[in-house]
PDB file of C-alpha atoms and ligand atoms in Angstrom:
ATOM      1  CA  UNK A  11      23.635  12.338 -11.952  1.00 47.00           C
ATOM      2  CA  UNK A  12      22.431  12.036  -8.508  1.00 49.00           C
ATOM      3  CA  UNK A  13      25.840  14.325  -7.163  1.00 47.00           C
ATOM      4  CA  UNK A  14      24.925  17.104  -9.270  1.00 57.00           C
ATOM      5  CA  UNK A  15      23.320  19.976  -6.940  1.00 64.00           C
ATOM      6  CA  UNK A  16      19.848  20.588  -7.609  1.00 89.00           C
ATOM      7  CA  UNK A  17      19.172  24.493  -8.271  1.00 95.00           C
ATOM      8  CA  UNK A  18      16.378  25.926  -6.011  1.00 97.00           C
ATOM      9  CA  UNK A  19      13.248  26.600  -8.160  1.00 97.00           C
ATOM     10  CA  UNK A  20      11.094  29.850  -7.318  1.00 98.00           C
ATOM     11  CA  UNK A  21       8.192  30.748  -8.993  1.00 98.00           C
ATOM     12  CA  UNK A  22       7.231  34.277  -9.502  1.00 97.00           C
ATOM     13  CA  UNK A  23       4.420  36.200 -11.222  1.00 97.00           C
ATOM     14  CA  UNK A  24       5.465  37.037 -14.973  1.00 95.00           C
ATOM     15  CA  UNK A  25       3.929  40.107 -15.449  1.00 94.00           C
ATOM     16  CA  UNK A  26       1.075  41.823 -13.374  1.00 96.00           C
ATOM     17  CA  UNK A  27       1.118  43.718  -9.808  1.00 97.00           C
ATOM     18  CA  UNK A  28       3.278  41.317  -7.756  1.00 98.00           C
ATOM     19  CA  UNK A  29       6.148  41.079 -10.490  1.00 96.00           C
ATOM     20  CA  UNK A  30       8.128  44.629  -9.881  1.00 96.00           C
ATOM     21  CA  UNK A  31       8.038  44.086  -6.135  1.00 97.00           C
ATOM     22  CA  UNK A  32       9.066  40.385  -6.242  1.00 97.00           C
ATOM     23  CA  UNK A  33      11.847  40.907  -8.819  1.00 95.00           C
ATOM     24  CA  UNK A  34      12.992  43.770  -6.531  1.00 96.00           C
ATOM     25  CA  UNK A  35      12.857  41.686  -3.311  1.00 97.00           C
ATOM     26  CA  UNK A  36      14.923  39.194  -5.264  1.00 97.00           C
ATOM     27  CA  UNK A  37      17.666  41.947  -6.266  1.00 95.00           C
ATOM     28  CA  UNK A  38      17.848  43.270  -2.840  1.00 96.00           C
ATOM     29  CA  UNK A  39      18.714  40.032  -1.773  1.00 96.00           C
ATOM     30  CA  UNK A  40      21.434  39.863  -4.097  1.00 96.00           C
ATOM     31  CA  UNK A  41      20.378  37.840  -6.586  1.00 96.00           C
ATOM     32  CA  UNK A  42      21.786  38.375  -9.845  1.00 95.00           C
ATOM     33  CA  UNK A  43      19.220  37.978 -12.592  1.00 91.00           C
ATOM     34  CA  UNK A  44      19.049  39.025 -16.473  1.00 79.00           C
ATOM     35  CA  UNK A  45      15.796  41.195 -16.125  1.00 65.00           C
ATOM     36  CA  UNK A  46      16.197  41.684 -19.904  1.00 67.00           C
ATOM     37  CA  UNK A  47      15.602  38.328 -20.718  1.00 63.00           C
ATOM     38  CA  UNK A  48      11.660  37.632 -20.966  1.00 70.00           C
ATOM     39  CA  UNK A  49      11.796  33.874 -20.851  1.00 83.00           C
ATOM     40  CA  UNK A  50       9.967  31.370 -18.667  1.00 89.00           C
ATOM     41  CA  UNK A  51      13.360  30.596 -16.745  1.00 91.00           C
ATOM     42  CA  UNK A  52      15.663  32.744 -15.562  1.00 91.00           C
ATOM     43  CA  UNK A  53      19.073  31.530 -14.033  1.00 91.00           C
ATOM     44  CA  UNK A  54      20.327  33.527 -11.157  1.00 94.00           C
ATOM     45  CA  UNK A  55      23.917  34.057 -11.975  1.00 93.00           C
ATOM     46  CA  UNK A  56      25.586  34.207  -8.688  1.00 95.00           C
ATOM     47  CA  UNK A  57      23.270  31.510  -6.967  1.00 96.00           C
ATOM     48  CA  UNK A  58      22.071  27.646  -7.628  1.00 96.00           C
ATOM     49  CA  UNK A  59      18.542  29.337  -8.028  1.00 96.00           C
ATOM     50  CA  UNK A  60      16.110  29.501 -11.105  1.00 95.00           C
ATOM     51  CA  UNK A  61      13.310  32.044 -11.095  1.00 95.00           C
ATOM     52  CA  UNK A  62      10.507  30.488 -13.058  1.00 95.00           C
ATOM     53  CA  UNK A  63       8.073  33.453 -14.383  1.00 95.00           C
ATOM     54  CA  UNK A  64       4.283  31.960 -14.615  1.00 96.00           C
ATOM     55  CA  UNK A  65       0.771  33.171 -13.955  1.00 97.00           C
ATOM     56  CA  UNK A  66       0.214  33.870 -10.372  1.00 98.00           C
ATOM     57  CA  UNK A  67      -2.717  31.559 -10.639  1.00 97.00           C
ATOM     58  CA  UNK A  68      -0.418  28.600 -11.236  1.00 98.00           C
ATOM     59  CA  UNK A  69       2.200  29.450  -8.193  1.00 98.00           C
ATOM     60  CA  UNK A  70      -0.146  27.913  -5.480  1.00 98.00           C
ATOM     61  CA  UNK A  71      -0.135  24.403  -7.460  1.00 98.00           C
ATOM     62  CA  UNK A  72       3.248  24.546  -8.496  1.00 98.00           C
ATOM     63  CA  UNK A  73       4.395  24.686  -4.827  1.00 98.00           C
ATOM     64  CA  UNK A  74       1.811  22.388  -3.547  1.00 98.00           C
ATOM     65  CA  UNK A  75       2.724  19.526  -6.216  1.00 97.00           C
ATOM     66  CA  UNK A  76       6.284  20.169  -5.517  1.00 96.00           C
ATOM     67  CA  UNK A  77       7.149  21.444  -8.878  1.00 96.00           C
ATOM     68  CA  UNK A  78       9.008  24.596  -7.308  1.00 98.00           C
ATOM     69  CA  UNK A  79      10.384  24.807  -3.969  1.00 98.00           C
ATOM     70  CA  UNK A  80       9.107  28.045  -3.471  1.00 98.00           C
ATOM     71  CA  UNK A  81       6.766  30.831  -4.630  1.00 98.00           C
ATOM     72  CA  UNK A  82       5.556  34.449  -4.209  1.00 98.00           C
ATOM     73  CA  UNK A  83       1.933  34.983  -4.488  1.00 99.00           C
ATOM     74  CA  UNK A  84      -0.909  36.688  -2.956  1.00 98.00           C
ATOM     75  CA  UNK A  85      -3.067  34.798  -0.157  1.00 98.00           C
ATOM     76  CA  UNK A  86      -6.351  35.474  -1.752  1.00 98.00           C
ATOM     77  CA  UNK A  87      -4.977  33.116  -4.899  1.00 98.00           C
ATOM     78  CA  UNK A  88      -3.224  30.648  -2.489  1.00 98.00           C
ATOM     79  CA  UNK A  89      -6.520  30.319  -0.147  1.00 98.00           C
ATOM     80  CA  UNK A  90      -8.655  30.027  -3.171  1.00 98.00           C
ATOM     81  CA  UNK A  91      -6.308  27.189  -4.288  1.00 98.00           C
ATOM     82  CA  UNK A  92      -6.075  25.569  -0.951  1.00 98.00           C
ATOM     83  CA  UNK A  93      -9.886  25.365  -0.525  1.00 98.00           C
ATOM     84  CA  UNK A  94     -10.461  23.903  -4.255  1.00 98.00           C
ATOM     85  CA  UNK A  95      -7.852  21.397  -3.752  1.00 98.00           C
ATOM     86  CA  UNK A  96      -9.503  20.388  -0.114  1.00 97.00           C
ATOM     87  CA  UNK A  97     -12.668  19.844  -1.920  1.00 97.00           C
ATOM     88  CA  UNK A  98     -11.033  17.882  -4.950  1.00 97.00           C
ATOM     89  CA  UNK A  99      -8.885  15.572  -2.333  1.00 97.00           C
ATOM     90  CA  UNK A 100      -5.710  16.968  -4.066  1.00 96.00           C
ATOM     91  CA  UNK A 101      -2.430  17.832  -1.937  1.00 94.00           C
ATOM     92  CA  UNK A 102      -2.559  21.630  -0.701  1.00 95.00           C
ATOM     93  CA  UNK A 103       0.306  21.584   1.478  1.00 96.00           C
ATOM     94  CA  UNK A 104       2.528  24.508   2.004  1.00 98.00           C
ATOM     95  CA  UNK A 105       4.614  26.646   4.623  1.00 98.00           C
ATOM     96  CA  UNK A 106       4.742  30.399   4.384  1.00 98.00           C
ATOM     97  CA  UNK A 107       8.132  31.482   4.964  1.00 98.00           C
ATOM     98  CA  UNK A 108       7.109  35.045   4.991  1.00 98.00           C
ATOM     99  CA  UNK A 109       4.446  37.542   4.844  1.00 98.00           C
ATOM    100  CA  UNK A 110       5.829  40.282   2.418  1.00 98.00           C
ATOM    101  CA  UNK A 111       4.915  43.894   2.722  1.00 97.00           C
ATOM    102  CA  UNK A 112       3.526  44.512  -0.869  1.00 97.00           C
ATOM    103  CA  UNK A 113       0.626  43.148  -3.001  1.00 97.00           C
ATOM    104  CA  UNK A 114      -1.734  44.355  -0.407  1.00 96.00           C
ATOM    105  CA  UNK A 115      -5.469  44.305  -1.321  1.00 96.00           C
ATOM    106  CA  UNK A 116      -9.161  42.994   0.076  1.00 97.00           C
ATOM    107  CA  UNK A 117     -11.551  40.915  -1.292  1.00 98.00           C
ATOM    108  CA  UNK A 118     -14.654  42.562  -1.192  1.00 98.00           C
ATOM    109  CA  UNK A 119     -18.452  42.622  -1.826  1.00 98.00           C
ATOM    110  CA  UNK A 120     -19.607  45.550  -3.930  1.00 98.00           C
ATOM    111  CA  UNK A 121     -22.971  46.477  -5.264  1.00 98.00           C
ATOM    112  CA  UNK A 122     -24.527  48.784  -7.435  1.00 98.00           C
ATOM    113  CA  UNK A 123     -24.622  52.658  -5.687  1.00 97.00           C
ATOM    114  CA  UNK A 124     -28.247  53.031  -5.712  1.00 96.00           C
ATOM    115  CA  UNK A 125     -28.508  49.930  -3.682  1.00 96.00           C
ATOM    116  CA  UNK A 126     -29.430  49.602  -0.071  1.00 95.00           C
ATOM    117  CA  UNK A 127     -27.157  46.950   1.860  1.00 96.00           C
ATOM    118  CA  UNK A 128     -27.283  46.564   5.335  1.00 95.00           C
ATOM    119  CA  UNK A 129     -25.015  43.363   5.796  1.00 96.00           C
ATOM    120  CA  UNK A 130     -24.511  40.014   4.288  1.00 97.00           C
ATOM    121  CA  UNK A 131     -28.137  39.000   4.644  1.00 97.00           C
ATOM    122  CA  UNK A 132     -29.351  41.504   1.902  1.00 97.00           C
ATOM    123  CA  UNK A 133     -27.357  39.218  -0.416  1.00 98.00           C
ATOM    124  CA  UNK A 134     -29.901  36.468   0.461  1.00 98.00           C
ATOM    125  CA  UNK A 135     -31.461  34.873  -2.950  1.00 98.00           C
ATOM    126  CA  UNK A 136     -29.189  37.167  -4.974  1.00 98.00           C
ATOM    127  CA  UNK A 137     -26.569  36.364  -7.820  1.00 98.00           C
ATOM    128  CA  UNK A 138     -22.590  37.396  -6.993  1.00 98.00           C
ATOM    129  CA  UNK A 139     -19.956  37.328  -9.792  1.00 98.00           C
ATOM    130  CA  UNK A 140     -16.529  36.491  -8.672  1.00 98.00           C
ATOM    131  CA  UNK A 141     -12.957  35.278  -9.457  1.00 98.00           C
ATOM    132  CA  UNK A 142     -12.865  33.447  -5.959  1.00 98.00           C
ATOM    133  CA  UNK A 143     -15.791  31.237  -5.892  1.00 98.00           C
ATOM    134  CA  UNK A 144     -14.336  29.277  -3.101  1.00 98.00           C
ATOM    135  CA  UNK A 145     -13.333  32.254  -0.651  1.00 98.00           C
ATOM    136  CA  UNK A 146     -16.910  33.512  -1.319  1.00 98.00           C
ATOM    137  CA  UNK A 147     -18.857  30.282  -0.602  1.00 98.00           C
ATOM    138  CA  UNK A 148     -16.716  30.219   2.763  1.00 98.00           C
ATOM    139  CA  UNK A 149     -17.959  33.749   3.729  1.00 98.00           C
ATOM    140  CA  UNK A 150     -21.319  33.012   2.692  1.00 98.00           C
ATOM    141  CA  UNK A 151     -21.635  29.908   4.441  1.00 98.00           C
ATOM    142  CA  UNK A 152     -20.409  31.622   7.647  1.00 98.00           C
ATOM    143  CA  UNK A 153     -22.912  34.395   7.474  1.00 98.00           C
ATOM    144  CA  UNK A 154     -26.017  31.886   6.576  1.00 98.00           C
ATOM    145  CA  UNK A 155     -26.692  33.191   3.315  1.00 98.00           C
ATOM    146  CA  UNK A 156     -27.878  31.354   0.236  1.00 98.00           C
ATOM    147  CA  UNK A 157     -26.761  33.242  -2.843  1.00 98.00           C
ATOM    148  CA  UNK A 158     -25.845  32.206  -6.268  1.00 98.00           C
ATOM    149  CA  UNK A 159     -22.160  32.177  -7.148  1.00 98.00           C
ATOM    150  CA  UNK A 160     -21.132  33.273 -11.043  1.00 98.00           C
ATOM    151  CA  UNK A 161     -17.555  32.446 -11.480  1.00 98.00           C
ATOM    152  CA  UNK A 162     -15.685  34.872 -13.986  1.00 97.00           C
ATOM    153  CA  UNK A 163     -12.052  34.960 -14.877  1.00 95.00           C
ATOM    154  CA  UNK A 164     -12.188  38.638 -15.931  1.00 93.00           C
ATOM    155  CA  UNK A 165     -14.665  41.848 -16.288  1.00 93.00           C
ATOM    156  CA  UNK A 166     -16.286  40.879 -12.979  1.00 97.00           C
ATOM    157  CA  UNK A 167     -17.014  44.530 -12.178  1.00 96.00           C
ATOM    158  CA  UNK A 168     -18.894  45.059 -14.938  1.00 96.00           C
ATOM    159  CA  UNK A 169     -21.208  42.073 -14.353  1.00 97.00           C
ATOM    160  CA  UNK A 170     -24.029  43.934 -12.541  1.00 97.00           C
ATOM    161  CA  UNK A 171     -24.117  46.504 -15.519  1.00 96.00           C
ATOM    162  CA  UNK A 172     -24.230  43.439 -17.790  1.00 96.00           C
ATOM    163  CA  UNK A 173     -26.741  41.942 -16.192  1.00 96.00           C
ATOM    164  CA  UNK A 174     -25.286  39.154 -15.018  1.00 97.00           C
ATOM    165  CA  UNK A 175     -25.278  39.710 -11.253  1.00 98.00           C
ATOM    166  CA  UNK A 176     -26.950  41.591  -8.605  1.00 98.00           C
ATOM    167  CA  UNK A 177     -23.379  41.892  -6.793  1.00 98.00           C
ATOM    168  CA  UNK A 178     -19.706  41.402  -7.117  1.00 98.00           C
ATOM    169  CA  UNK A 179     -16.882  39.915  -4.808  1.00 98.00           C
ATOM    170  CA  UNK A 180     -13.963  41.392  -6.180  1.00 97.00           C
ATOM    171  CA  UNK A 181     -10.387  42.457  -5.040  1.00 97.00           C
ATOM    172  CA  UNK A 182     -10.189  46.374  -4.194  1.00 93.00           C
ATOM    173  CA  UNK A 183      -7.150  48.527  -3.511  1.00 83.00           C
ATOM    174  CA  UNK A 184      -8.119  52.068  -3.853  1.00 87.00           C
ATOM    175  CA  UNK A 185     -11.998  51.400  -4.787  1.00 88.00           C
ATOM    176  CA  UNK A 186     -11.617  53.829  -7.783  1.00 92.00           C
ATOM    177  CA  UNK A 187     -12.390  50.965 -10.418  1.00 91.00           C
ATOM    178  CA  UNK A 188     -15.606  50.129  -8.409  1.00 95.00           C
ATOM    179  CA  UNK A 189     -16.589  53.763  -8.715  1.00 95.00           C
ATOM    180  CA  UNK A 190     -16.086  53.633 -12.345  1.00 95.00           C
ATOM    181  CA  UNK A 191     -18.469  51.215 -12.541  1.00 96.00           C
ATOM    182  CA  UNK A 192     -20.967  52.536 -10.463  1.00 97.00           C
ATOM    183  CA  UNK A 193     -20.287  50.103  -7.583  1.00 97.00           C
ATOM    184  CA  UNK A 194     -19.974  50.489  -3.861  1.00 97.00           C
ATOM    185  CA  UNK A 195     -17.842  48.699  -1.559  1.00 97.00           C
ATOM    186  CA  UNK A 196     -20.169  47.292   1.277  1.00 98.00           C
ATOM    187  CA  UNK A 197     -17.916  44.196   2.919  1.00 97.00           C
ATOM    188  CA  UNK A 198     -14.403  43.200   3.236  1.00 98.00           C
ATOM    189  CA  UNK A 199     -14.540  39.450   3.476  1.00 98.00           C
ATOM    190  CA  UNK A 200     -10.669  38.856   2.887  1.00 98.00           C
ATOM    191  CA  UNK A 201      -7.405  40.592   3.447  1.00 98.00           C
ATOM    192  CA  UNK A 202      -4.334  39.756   1.609  1.00 98.00           C
ATOM    193  CA  UNK A 203      -0.807  40.414   0.958  1.00 98.00           C
ATOM    194  CA  UNK A 204       2.001  38.795  -0.799  1.00 98.00           C
ATOM    195  CA  UNK A 205       3.445  35.773   0.999  1.00 98.00           C
ATOM    196  CA  UNK A 206       6.757  33.691   0.403  1.00 98.00           C
ATOM    197  CA  UNK A 207       5.629  29.991   0.525  1.00 98.00           C
ATOM    198  CA  UNK A 208       7.905  26.813   0.690  1.00 98.00           C
ATOM    199  CA  UNK A 209       7.046  23.396  -0.524  1.00 98.00           C
ATOM    200  CA  UNK A 210       6.403  20.652   1.902  1.00 97.00           C
ATOM    201  CA  UNK A 211       9.274  18.138   2.013  1.00 96.00           C
ATOM    202  CA  UNK A 212      12.181  19.641   0.840  1.00 97.00           C
ATOM    203  CA  UNK A 213      14.983  18.055   2.453  1.00 95.00           C
ATOM    204  CA  UNK A 214      17.853  18.692   0.151  1.00 96.00           C
ATOM    205  CA  UNK A 215      20.704  20.218   2.338  1.00 95.00           C
ATOM    206  CA  UNK A 216      22.036  22.581   0.025  1.00 95.00           C
ATOM    207  CA  UNK A 217      18.737  23.882  -0.911  1.00 97.00           C
ATOM    208  CA  UNK A 218      18.131  24.389   2.650  1.00 97.00           C
ATOM    209  CA  UNK A 219      21.241  26.141   3.577  1.00 97.00           C
ATOM    210  CA  UNK A 220      20.448  28.570   0.634  1.00 97.00           C
ATOM    211  CA  UNK A 221      16.926  29.150   2.115  1.00 98.00           C
ATOM    212  CA  UNK A 222      18.762  29.693   5.373  1.00 98.00           C
ATOM    213  CA  UNK A 223      20.809  32.013   3.503  1.00 97.00           C
ATOM    214  CA  UNK A 224      18.169  34.096   2.057  1.00 98.00           C
ATOM    215  CA  UNK A 225      15.681  34.505   4.849  1.00 98.00           C
ATOM    216  CA  UNK A 226      17.855  36.929   7.100  1.00 98.00           C
ATOM    217  CA  UNK A 227      18.488  39.135   3.678  1.00 97.00           C
ATOM    218  CA  UNK A 228      14.443  39.124   3.236  1.00 97.00           C
ATOM    219  CA  UNK A 229      14.204  40.043   6.659  1.00 97.00           C
ATOM    220  CA  UNK A 230      16.794  43.023   6.550  1.00 96.00           C
ATOM    221  CA  UNK A 231      15.333  43.991   3.132  1.00 95.00           C
ATOM    222  CA  UNK A 232      11.805  44.306   5.009  1.00 95.00           C
ATOM    223  CA  UNK A 233      13.514  46.130   7.902  1.00 94.00           C
ATOM    224  CA  UNK A 234      15.052  48.586   5.876  1.00 93.00           C
ATOM    225  CA  UNK A 235      11.534  49.517   4.219  1.00 89.00           C
ATOM    226  CA  UNK A 236      10.127  50.026   7.024  1.00 88.00           C
TER     227      UNK A 236
HETATM  228  P1  LIG B 316      -1.790  36.874 -14.047  1.00 69.00           P
HETATM  229  O1  LIG B 316      -1.924  37.076 -15.668  1.00 69.00           O
HETATM  230  O2  LIG B 316      -0.785  36.412 -13.505  1.00 69.00           O
HETATM  231  O3  LIG B 316      -3.038  35.973 -13.832  1.00 69.00           O
HETATM  232  P2  LIG B 316      -3.527  38.746 -12.913  1.00 69.00           P
HETATM  233  O4  LIG B 316      -4.454  39.702 -13.594  1.00 69.00           O
HETATM  234  O5  LIG B 316      -4.477  37.400 -12.255  1.00 69.00           O
HETATM  235  O6  LIG B 316      -2.192  38.500 -13.728  1.00 69.00           O
HETATM  236  P3  LIG B 316      -2.939  40.873 -11.031  1.00 69.00           P
HETATM  237  O7  LIG B 316      -3.887  41.626 -11.461  1.00 69.00           O
HETATM  238  O8  LIG B 316      -1.496  41.436 -11.563  1.00 69.00           O
HETATM  239  O9  LIG B 316      -3.354  39.194 -11.621  1.00 69.00           O
HETATM  240  O10 LIG B 316      -2.893  40.766  -9.326  1.00 69.00           O
HETATM  241  C1  LIG B 316      -2.127  39.750  -8.880  1.00 69.00           C
HETATM  242  C2  LIG B 316      -2.221  39.748  -7.258  1.00 69.00           C
HETATM  243  O11 LIG B 316      -1.904  41.358  -6.969  1.00 69.00           O
HETATM  244  C3  LIG B 316      -3.451  39.471  -6.652  1.00 69.00           C
HETATM  245  O12 LIG B 316      -3.835  38.252  -6.774  1.00 69.00           O
HETATM  246  C4  LIG B 316      -3.455  40.271  -5.628  1.00 69.00           C
HETATM  247  O13 LIG B 316      -3.004  39.383  -4.438  1.00 69.00           O
HETATM  248  C5  LIG B 316      -2.568  41.237  -5.673  1.00 69.00           C
HETATM  249  N1  LIG B 316      -3.186  42.912  -5.583  1.00 69.00           N
HETATM  250  C6  LIG B 316      -3.055  43.718  -5.223  1.00 69.00           C
HETATM  251  N2  LIG B 316      -3.868  44.875  -5.087  1.00 69.00           N
HETATM  252  C7  LIG B 316      -4.481  44.477  -6.239  1.00 69.00           C
HETATM  253  C8  LIG B 316      -5.799  45.332  -6.888  1.00 69.00           C
HETATM  254  N3  LIG B 316      -5.978  46.409  -6.524  1.00 69.00           N
HETATM  255  N4  LIG B 316      -6.340  44.584  -7.640  1.00 69.00           N
HETATM  256  C9  LIG B 316      -5.976  42.961  -8.173  1.00 69.00           C
HETATM  257  N5  LIG B 316      -4.843  42.607  -7.427  1.00 69.00           N
HETATM  258  C10 LIG B 316      -4.583  43.164  -6.474  1.00 69.00           C
HETATM  259 ZN1  LIG B 317      -4.125  35.401 -12.313  1.00 69.00          ZN
END
């Protein structure tokens, strides 16, 4: 029925590098979530909010298609999806409500340790494996470099050893994984953090009020963590 209030839907990563921090942020903001329930949808007990727990890759699309109202996702995944949707002429609108203080990482070019590297020009004519083909293509275009991009969903760091690529473009936080695979980080092409995003065209007054109530809490939690 039209009179029934719509619950605010927030998408977060189900399990992975963003889940613990996302859940902690919600909890710090006073949301009472049943953490033991490993279900897709978790109802917040004390507010009109439902938490949807999904793959991080699905979060930008859920918000851009208006299926979820808010989402927490890495800028790397968000930007990659936006670039892809622009190419496909799909909707790619959203608003960033807040850049968060977790999920920090960089998208970097890495090459075998014994390789000489003197800037992006060294990639000319090479094959580069990545999970982020659009971000990499944008970088290569900016640098005026022609290279072949191999799109891998996983195990990117083993691609050079497996003879699938000359270089990789992958997420790095400490560099330990690269080193373990005989690779060295040579260029950073994108710096990312987790962001809280909102769908375009959210007009329900109760939902907007709820967001206006949450934002100062998020700011407060982040200030307290500084
Ligand atoms: P899912 O199963 O949800 O698809 P995933 O394996 O794709 O998970 P994770 O490895 O959990 O993703 O990473 C989620 C996000 O965490 C990344 O997209 C990135 O924004 C951030 N992140 C922070 N540090 C790192 C890192 N060292 N490596 C990879 N991602 C990182
Ligand atoms: Zn993912």
